Tab-separated table of C-alpha atoms in Angstrom:
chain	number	residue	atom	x	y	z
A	26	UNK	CA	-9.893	104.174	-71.859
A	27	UNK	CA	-6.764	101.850	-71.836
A	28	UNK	CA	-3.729	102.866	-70.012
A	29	UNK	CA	-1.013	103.737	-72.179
A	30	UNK	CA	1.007	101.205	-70.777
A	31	UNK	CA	-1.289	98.644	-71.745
A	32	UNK	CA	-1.838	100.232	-75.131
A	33	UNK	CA	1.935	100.461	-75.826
A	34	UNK	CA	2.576	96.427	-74.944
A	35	UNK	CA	-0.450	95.556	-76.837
A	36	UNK	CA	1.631	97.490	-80.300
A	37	UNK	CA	4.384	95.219	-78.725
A	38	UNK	CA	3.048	91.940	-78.660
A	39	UNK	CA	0.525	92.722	-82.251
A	40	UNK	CA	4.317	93.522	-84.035
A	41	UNK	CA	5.633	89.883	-82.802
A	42	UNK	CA	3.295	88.047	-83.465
A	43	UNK	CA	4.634	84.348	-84.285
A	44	UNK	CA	7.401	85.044	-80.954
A	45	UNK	CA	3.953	85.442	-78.843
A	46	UNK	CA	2.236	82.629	-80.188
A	47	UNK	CA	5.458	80.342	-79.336
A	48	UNK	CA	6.208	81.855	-75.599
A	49	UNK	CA	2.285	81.038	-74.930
A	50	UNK	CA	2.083	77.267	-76.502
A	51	UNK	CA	5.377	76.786	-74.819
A	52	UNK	CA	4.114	78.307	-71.614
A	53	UNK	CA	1.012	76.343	-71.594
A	54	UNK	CA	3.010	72.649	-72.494
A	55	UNK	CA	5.225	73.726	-69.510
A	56	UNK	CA	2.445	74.347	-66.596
A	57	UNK	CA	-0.046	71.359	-68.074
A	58	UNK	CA	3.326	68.923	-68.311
A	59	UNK	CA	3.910	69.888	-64.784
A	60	UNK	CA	0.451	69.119	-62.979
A	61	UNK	CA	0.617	66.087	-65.229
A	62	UNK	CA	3.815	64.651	-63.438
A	63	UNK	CA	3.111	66.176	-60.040
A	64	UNK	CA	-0.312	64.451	-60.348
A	65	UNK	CA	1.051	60.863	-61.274
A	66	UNK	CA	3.931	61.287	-58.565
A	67	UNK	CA	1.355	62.631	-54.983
A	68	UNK	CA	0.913	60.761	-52.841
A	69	UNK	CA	-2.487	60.570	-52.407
A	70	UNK	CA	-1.822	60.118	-48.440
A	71	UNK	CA	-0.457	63.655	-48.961
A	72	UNK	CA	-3.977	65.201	-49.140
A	73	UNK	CA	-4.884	63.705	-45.585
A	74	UNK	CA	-3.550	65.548	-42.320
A	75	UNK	CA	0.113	64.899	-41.845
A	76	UNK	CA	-0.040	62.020	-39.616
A	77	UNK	CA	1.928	58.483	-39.965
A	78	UNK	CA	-0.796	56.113	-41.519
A	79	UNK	CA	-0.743	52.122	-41.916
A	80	UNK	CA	-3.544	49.534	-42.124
A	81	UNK	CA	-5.282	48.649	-38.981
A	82	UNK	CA	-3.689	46.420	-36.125
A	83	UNK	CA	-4.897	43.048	-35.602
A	84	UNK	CA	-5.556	43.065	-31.707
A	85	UNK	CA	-6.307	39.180	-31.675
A	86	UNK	CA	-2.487	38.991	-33.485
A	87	UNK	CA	-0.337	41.055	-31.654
A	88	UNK	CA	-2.375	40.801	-28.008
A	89	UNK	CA	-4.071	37.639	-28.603
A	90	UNK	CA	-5.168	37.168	-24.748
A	91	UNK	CA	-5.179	38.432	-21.115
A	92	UNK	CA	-2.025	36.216	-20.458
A	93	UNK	CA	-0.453	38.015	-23.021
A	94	UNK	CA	-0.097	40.627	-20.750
A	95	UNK	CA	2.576	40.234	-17.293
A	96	UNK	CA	0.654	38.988	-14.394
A	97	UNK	CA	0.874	41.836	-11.352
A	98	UNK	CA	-0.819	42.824	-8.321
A	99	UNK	CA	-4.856	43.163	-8.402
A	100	UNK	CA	-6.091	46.181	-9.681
A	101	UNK	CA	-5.433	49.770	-8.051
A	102	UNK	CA	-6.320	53.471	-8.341
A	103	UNK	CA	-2.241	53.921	-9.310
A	104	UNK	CA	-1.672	55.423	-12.576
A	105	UNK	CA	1.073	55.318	-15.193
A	106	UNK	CA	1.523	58.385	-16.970
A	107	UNK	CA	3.569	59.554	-19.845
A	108	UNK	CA	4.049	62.931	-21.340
A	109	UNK	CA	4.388	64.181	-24.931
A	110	UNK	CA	4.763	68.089	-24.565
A	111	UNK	CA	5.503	68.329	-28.040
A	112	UNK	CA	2.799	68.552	-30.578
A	113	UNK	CA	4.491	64.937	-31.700
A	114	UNK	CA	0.860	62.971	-33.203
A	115	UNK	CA	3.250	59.998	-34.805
A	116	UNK	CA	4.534	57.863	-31.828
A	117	UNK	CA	8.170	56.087	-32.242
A	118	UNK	CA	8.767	52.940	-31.904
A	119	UNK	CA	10.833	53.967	-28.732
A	120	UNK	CA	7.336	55.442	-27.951
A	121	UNK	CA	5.354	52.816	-28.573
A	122	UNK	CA	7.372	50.248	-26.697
A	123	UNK	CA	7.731	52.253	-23.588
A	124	UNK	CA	3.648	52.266	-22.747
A	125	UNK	CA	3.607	48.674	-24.286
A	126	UNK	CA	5.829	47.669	-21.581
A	127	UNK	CA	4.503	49.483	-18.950
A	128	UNK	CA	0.894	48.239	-19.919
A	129	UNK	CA	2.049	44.817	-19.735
A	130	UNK	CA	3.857	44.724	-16.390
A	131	UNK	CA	1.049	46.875	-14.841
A	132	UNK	CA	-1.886	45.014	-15.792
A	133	UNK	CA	-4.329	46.646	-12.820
A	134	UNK	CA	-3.211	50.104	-13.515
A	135	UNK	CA	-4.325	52.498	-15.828
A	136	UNK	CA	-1.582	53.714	-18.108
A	137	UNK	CA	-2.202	57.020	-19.101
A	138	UNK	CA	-0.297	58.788	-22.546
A	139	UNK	CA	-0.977	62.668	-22.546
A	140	UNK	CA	0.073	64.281	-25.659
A	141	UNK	CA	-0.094	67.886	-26.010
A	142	UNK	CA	-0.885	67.404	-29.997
A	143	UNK	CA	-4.200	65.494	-29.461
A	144	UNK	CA	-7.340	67.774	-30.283
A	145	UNK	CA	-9.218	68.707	-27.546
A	146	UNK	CA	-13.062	67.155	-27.251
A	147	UNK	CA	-11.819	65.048	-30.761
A	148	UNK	CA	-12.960	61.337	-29.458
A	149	UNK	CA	-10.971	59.505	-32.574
A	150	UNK	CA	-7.798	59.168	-32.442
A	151	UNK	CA	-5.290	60.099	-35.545
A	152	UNK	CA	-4.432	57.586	-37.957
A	153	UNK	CA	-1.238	55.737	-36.870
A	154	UNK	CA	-0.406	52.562	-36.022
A	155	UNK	CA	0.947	52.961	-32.883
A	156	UNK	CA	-2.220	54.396	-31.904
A	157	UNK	CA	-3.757	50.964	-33.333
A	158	UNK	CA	-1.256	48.783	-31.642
A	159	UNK	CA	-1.950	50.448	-27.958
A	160	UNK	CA	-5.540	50.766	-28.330
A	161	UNK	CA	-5.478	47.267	-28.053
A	162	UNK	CA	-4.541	47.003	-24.249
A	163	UNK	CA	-7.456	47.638	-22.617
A	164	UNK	CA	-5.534	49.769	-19.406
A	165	UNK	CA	-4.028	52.156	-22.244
A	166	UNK	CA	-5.614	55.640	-21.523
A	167	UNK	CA	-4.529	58.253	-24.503
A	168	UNK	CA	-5.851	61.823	-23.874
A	169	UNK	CA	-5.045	65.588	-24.980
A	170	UNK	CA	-2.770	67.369	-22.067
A	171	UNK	CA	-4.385	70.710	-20.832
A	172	UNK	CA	-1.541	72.390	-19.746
A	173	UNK	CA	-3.975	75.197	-18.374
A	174	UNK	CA	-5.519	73.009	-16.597
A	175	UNK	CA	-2.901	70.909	-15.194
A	176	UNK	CA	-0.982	74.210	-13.639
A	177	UNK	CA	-4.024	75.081	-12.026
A	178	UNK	CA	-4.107	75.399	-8.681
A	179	UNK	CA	-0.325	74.756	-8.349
A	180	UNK	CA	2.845	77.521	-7.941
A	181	UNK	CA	3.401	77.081	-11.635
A	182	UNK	CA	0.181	78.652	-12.878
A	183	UNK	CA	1.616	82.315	-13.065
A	184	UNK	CA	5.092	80.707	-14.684
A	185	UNK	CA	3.384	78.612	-17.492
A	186	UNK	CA	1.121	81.604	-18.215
A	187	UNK	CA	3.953	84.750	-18.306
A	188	UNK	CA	3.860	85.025	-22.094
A	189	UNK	CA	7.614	85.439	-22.815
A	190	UNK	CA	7.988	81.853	-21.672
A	191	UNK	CA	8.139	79.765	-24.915
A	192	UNK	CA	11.079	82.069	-26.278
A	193	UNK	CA	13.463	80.078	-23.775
A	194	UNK	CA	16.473	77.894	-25.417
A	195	UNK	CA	15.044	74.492	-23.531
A	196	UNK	CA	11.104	75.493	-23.091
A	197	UNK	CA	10.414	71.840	-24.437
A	198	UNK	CA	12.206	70.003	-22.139
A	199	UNK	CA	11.444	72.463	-19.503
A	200	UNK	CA	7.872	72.037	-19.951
A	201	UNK	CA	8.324	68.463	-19.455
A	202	UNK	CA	9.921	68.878	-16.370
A	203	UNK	CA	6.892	70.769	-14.638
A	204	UNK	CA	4.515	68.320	-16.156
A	205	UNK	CA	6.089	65.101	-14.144
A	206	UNK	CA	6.115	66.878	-10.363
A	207	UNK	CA	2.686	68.758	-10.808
A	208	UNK	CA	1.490	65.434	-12.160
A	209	UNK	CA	2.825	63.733	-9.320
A	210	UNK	CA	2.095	66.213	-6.737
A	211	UNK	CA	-1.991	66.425	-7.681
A	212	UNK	CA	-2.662	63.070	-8.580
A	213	UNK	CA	0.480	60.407	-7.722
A	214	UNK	CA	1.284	57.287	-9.285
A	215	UNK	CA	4.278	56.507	-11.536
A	216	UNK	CA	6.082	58.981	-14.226
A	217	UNK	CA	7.932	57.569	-16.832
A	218	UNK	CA	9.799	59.103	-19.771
A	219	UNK	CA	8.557	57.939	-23.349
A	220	UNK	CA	12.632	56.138	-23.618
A	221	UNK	CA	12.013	53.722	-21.052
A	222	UNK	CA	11.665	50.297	-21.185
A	223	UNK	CA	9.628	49.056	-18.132
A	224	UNK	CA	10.719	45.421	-17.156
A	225	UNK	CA	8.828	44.701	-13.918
A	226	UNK	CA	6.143	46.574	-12.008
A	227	UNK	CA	7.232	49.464	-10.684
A	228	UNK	CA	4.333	49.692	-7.893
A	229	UNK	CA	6.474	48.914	-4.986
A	230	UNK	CA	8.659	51.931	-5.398
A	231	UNK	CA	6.839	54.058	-3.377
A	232	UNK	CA	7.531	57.824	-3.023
A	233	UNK	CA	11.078	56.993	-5.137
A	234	UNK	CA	12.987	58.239	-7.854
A	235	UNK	CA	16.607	57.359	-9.024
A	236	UNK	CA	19.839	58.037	-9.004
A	237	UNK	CA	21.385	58.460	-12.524
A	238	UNK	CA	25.060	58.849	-11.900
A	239	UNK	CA	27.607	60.723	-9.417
A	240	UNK	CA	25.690	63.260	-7.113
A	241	UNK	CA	23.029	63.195	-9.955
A	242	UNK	CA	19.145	62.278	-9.372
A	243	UNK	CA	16.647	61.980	-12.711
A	244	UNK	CA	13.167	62.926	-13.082
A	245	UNK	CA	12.984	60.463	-15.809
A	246	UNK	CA	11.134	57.859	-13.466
A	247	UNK	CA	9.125	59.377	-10.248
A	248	UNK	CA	6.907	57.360	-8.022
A	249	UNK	CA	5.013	59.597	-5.324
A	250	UNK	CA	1.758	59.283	-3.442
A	251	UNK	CA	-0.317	62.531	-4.276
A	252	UNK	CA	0.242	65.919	-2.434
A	253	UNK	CA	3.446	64.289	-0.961
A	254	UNK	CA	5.542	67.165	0.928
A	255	UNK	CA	8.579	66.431	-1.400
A	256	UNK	CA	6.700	66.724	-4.734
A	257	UNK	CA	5.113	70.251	-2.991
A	258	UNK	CA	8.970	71.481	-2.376
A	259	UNK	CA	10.054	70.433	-5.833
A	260	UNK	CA	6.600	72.577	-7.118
A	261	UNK	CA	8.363	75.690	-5.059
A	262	UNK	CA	12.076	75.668	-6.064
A	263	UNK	CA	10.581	75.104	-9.560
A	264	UNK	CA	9.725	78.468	-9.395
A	265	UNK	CA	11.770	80.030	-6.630
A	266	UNK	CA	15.087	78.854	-8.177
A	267	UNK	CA	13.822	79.211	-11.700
A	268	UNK	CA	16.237	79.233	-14.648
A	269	UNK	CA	15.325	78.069	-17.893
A	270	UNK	CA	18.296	79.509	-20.062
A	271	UNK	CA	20.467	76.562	-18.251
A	272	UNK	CA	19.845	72.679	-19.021
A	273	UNK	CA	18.552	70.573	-16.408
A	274	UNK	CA	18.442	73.519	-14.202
A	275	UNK	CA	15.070	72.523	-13.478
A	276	UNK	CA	14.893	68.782	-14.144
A	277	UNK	CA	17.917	66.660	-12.693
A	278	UNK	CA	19.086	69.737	-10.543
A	279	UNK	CA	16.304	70.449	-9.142
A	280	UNK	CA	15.445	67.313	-8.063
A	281	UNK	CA	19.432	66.651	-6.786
A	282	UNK	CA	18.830	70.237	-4.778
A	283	UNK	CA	15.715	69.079	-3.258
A	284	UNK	CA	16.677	65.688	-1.823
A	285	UNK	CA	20.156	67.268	-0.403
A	286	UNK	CA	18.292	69.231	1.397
A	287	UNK	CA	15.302	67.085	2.508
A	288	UNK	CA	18.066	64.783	3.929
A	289	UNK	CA	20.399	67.218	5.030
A	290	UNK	CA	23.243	65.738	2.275
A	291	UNK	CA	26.356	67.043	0.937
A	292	UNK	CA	26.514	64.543	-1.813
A	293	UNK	CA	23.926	61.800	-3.389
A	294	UNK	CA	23.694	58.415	-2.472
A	295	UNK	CA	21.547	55.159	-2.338
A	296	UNK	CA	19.414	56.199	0.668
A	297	UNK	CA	16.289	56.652	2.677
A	298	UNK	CA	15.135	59.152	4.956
A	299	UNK	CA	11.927	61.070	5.984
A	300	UNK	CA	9.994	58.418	3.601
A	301	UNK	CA	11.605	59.444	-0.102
A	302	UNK	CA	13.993	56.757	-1.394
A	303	UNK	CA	16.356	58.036	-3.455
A	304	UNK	CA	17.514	54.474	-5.772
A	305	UNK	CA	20.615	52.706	-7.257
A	306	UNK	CA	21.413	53.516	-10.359
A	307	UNK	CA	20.953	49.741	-11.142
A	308	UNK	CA	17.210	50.133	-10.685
A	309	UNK	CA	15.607	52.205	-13.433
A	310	UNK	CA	19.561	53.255	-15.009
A	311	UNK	CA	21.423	50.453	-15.438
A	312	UNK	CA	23.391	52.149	-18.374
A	313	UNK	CA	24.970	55.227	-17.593
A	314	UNK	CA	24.504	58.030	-20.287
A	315	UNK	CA	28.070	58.135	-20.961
A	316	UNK	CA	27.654	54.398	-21.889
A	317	UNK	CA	24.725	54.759	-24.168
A	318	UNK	CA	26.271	52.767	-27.124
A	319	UNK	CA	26.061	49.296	-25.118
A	320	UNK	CA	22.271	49.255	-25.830
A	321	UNK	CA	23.517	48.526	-29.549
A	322	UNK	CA	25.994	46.354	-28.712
A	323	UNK	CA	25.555	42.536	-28.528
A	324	UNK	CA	25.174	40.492	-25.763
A	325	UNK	CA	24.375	36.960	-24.708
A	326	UNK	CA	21.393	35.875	-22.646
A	327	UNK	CA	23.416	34.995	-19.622
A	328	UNK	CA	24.873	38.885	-19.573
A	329	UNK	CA	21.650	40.191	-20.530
A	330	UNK	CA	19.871	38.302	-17.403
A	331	UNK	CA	23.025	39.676	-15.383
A	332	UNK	CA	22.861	42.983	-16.017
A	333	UNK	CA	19.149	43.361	-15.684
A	334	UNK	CA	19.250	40.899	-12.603
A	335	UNK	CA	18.268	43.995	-10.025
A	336	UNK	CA	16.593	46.510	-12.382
A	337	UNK	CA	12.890	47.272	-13.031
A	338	UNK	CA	13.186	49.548	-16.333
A	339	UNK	CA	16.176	50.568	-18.566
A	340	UNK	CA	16.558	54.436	-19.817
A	341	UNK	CA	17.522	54.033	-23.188
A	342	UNK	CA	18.535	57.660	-23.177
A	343	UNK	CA	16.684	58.844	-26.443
A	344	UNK	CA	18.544	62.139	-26.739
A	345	UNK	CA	21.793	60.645	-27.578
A	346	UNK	CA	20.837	57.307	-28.797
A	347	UNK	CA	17.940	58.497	-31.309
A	348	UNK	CA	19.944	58.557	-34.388
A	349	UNK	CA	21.989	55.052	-34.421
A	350	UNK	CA	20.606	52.320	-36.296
A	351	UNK	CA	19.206	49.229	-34.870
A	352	UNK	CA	19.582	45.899	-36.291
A	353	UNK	CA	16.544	43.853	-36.696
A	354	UNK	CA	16.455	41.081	-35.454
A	355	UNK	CA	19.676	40.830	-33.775
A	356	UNK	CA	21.535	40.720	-30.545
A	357	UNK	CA	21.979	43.811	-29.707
A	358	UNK	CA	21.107	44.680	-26.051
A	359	UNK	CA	18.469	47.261	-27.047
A	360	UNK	CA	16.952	44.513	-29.722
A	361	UNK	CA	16.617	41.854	-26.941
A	362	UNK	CA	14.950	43.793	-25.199
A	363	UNK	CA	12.278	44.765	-27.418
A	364	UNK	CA	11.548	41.506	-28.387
A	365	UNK	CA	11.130	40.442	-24.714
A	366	UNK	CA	9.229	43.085	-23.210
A	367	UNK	CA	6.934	45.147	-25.894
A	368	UNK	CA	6.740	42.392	-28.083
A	369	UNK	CA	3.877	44.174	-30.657
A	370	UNK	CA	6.160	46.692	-31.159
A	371	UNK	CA	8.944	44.617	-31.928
A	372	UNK	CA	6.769	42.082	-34.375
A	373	UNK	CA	5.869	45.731	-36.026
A	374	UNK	CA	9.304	47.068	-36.283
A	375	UNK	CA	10.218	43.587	-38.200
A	376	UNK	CA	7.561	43.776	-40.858
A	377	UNK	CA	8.624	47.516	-41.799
């Protein structure tokens, strides 16, 4: 038996006939008008997983031979590693440059990209032409990052695993942080932030990392021999002296706390002792943070060769710098150095 609500909007609609007739054409113009346009206007790309896609890279075009690529020293068991803790699957062209760069001036080392968004056991690669472009240098490793696994068998095991941990303001960058010293700790080589530009090879800066400004070291570059005693005490006051509600508690601070005391210093300077080398700014941060904006300014060759006369890589400080526009082509310090040292990148950044 029909509800009597039913029955009493069925007398409704019978007595209105012609009004229901209208409201239901008028309803079915509106919906079938509506897939119409939103069918004509999708993007068809739209109905593949949301990663960046673009045609294939021509390897022969953009690395068209061996000397292509920076000669160096004959080939090692040193890695290059870089870190995306993010699930970030669409490299930047900051990105893309930095490994370009480092594959090119370290030409016997493997240069390996972990990325935290990668599926695990998934042997292709997503769609993107950054992936294309660095596939193409045959010492380009990208892999997934097991965090799991990496923490294993380290001090940060428990601290990665305590379950309240993502909620923190600066988990991200935090994250980051114990990635670089457990990396360096269990395996050694070279770490390098994904906003570097690497201009020479970096192997000869052993067990180093350097200074970024007054009293202040940076994490951003680290070059350690594996299970090194200084990497093991950063590993403990990671977790010891743990705070992850303040920033750079546990990046530049840490680092800054751990070399005062490993050589007994008040205050951080250009030095060596017990084997760790703590490096000019002028080495791997020739501009200061506060000075970010140079990179965009223009300069000549003869200032550009000046200022980069005693350094091996330039921070390009992607936090702040990330949102000004680059001219292309163009003077600019930042340009120049694109075009000189991750020169795919730069011939991809032109044609978009």
């Amino acid at each position: 038996r029909m509800p009597s609500c039913l029955l009493k909007l069925s007398r409704l609609l019978l007595s209105h006939k012609p009004w229901v007739l209208f409201v239901l054409i008028f309803v079915f113009v509106s919906f079938a008008y509506i897939k119409l346009h939103s069918g004509i206007w999708e993007d068809p790309k739209g109905r593949v997983p949301p990663y960046g896609l673009s045609a294939e890279i021509s390897c022969a075009h953009h690395v068209p031979s061996a000397l292509s690529i920076a000669a160096g020293p004959p080939p090692s068991t040193g890695n290059v590693f870089f870190v995306e803790t993010s699930e970030q699957t669409a490299p930047s062209y900051l990105f893309s440059c930095s490994v370009e760069s480092a594959a090119r001036t370290h030409p016997g080392a493997r240069v390996v990209v972990l990325m935290k968004g990668l599926a695990k056991g998934n042997s292709s690669l997503p769609k993107h032409w950054a992936f294309s472009l660095l596939s193409c240098f045959p010492n380009v490793q990208i892999r997934p990052l097991d965090l799991t696994q990496l923490f294993s068998g380290t001090p940060l095991k428990r601290w990665y695993l305590w379950p309240l941990r993502h909620w923190e303001p600066y988990f991200l960058p935090v994250l980051s942080d114990a990635c670089r010293i457990v990396l360096m700790w269990k395996f050694g080589g070279i770490y390098l932030d994904t906003d570097f530009i690497v201009l020479k090879n970096l192997q000869n800066l052993t067990n180093a990392l350097g200074i970024q400004g007054e009293d202040v070291l940076n994490g951003a570059f680290l070059s350690f021999k594996p299970k090194h005693k200084f990497m093991e005490l950063c590993m403990q006051d990671f977790v010891q002296d743990y705070n992850g509600w303040v920033w750079g508690h546990q990046g530049p601070e840490l680092l800054t706390r751990v070399f005062k005391k490993w050589c007994s210093l008040r205050t951080i300077r250009s030095t060596s002792c017990k084997g760790v080398s703590a490096l000019a700014p002028e080495a791997v941060y020739p501009i200061p943070w506060q000075d970010w904006r140079k990179l965009f300014e223009a300069v000549s060759a003869q200032e550009l060769h000046k200022l980069l006369h005693n350094t091996y890589a330039v921070h390009v400080w992607n936090k702040l710098s990330h949102g000004t526009k680059l001219e292309i082509p163009s003077q600019a310090l930042l340009a120049q150095l694109y075009a000189q040292f991750c020169p795919a990148t730069y011939a991809k950044m032109k044609q978009d």
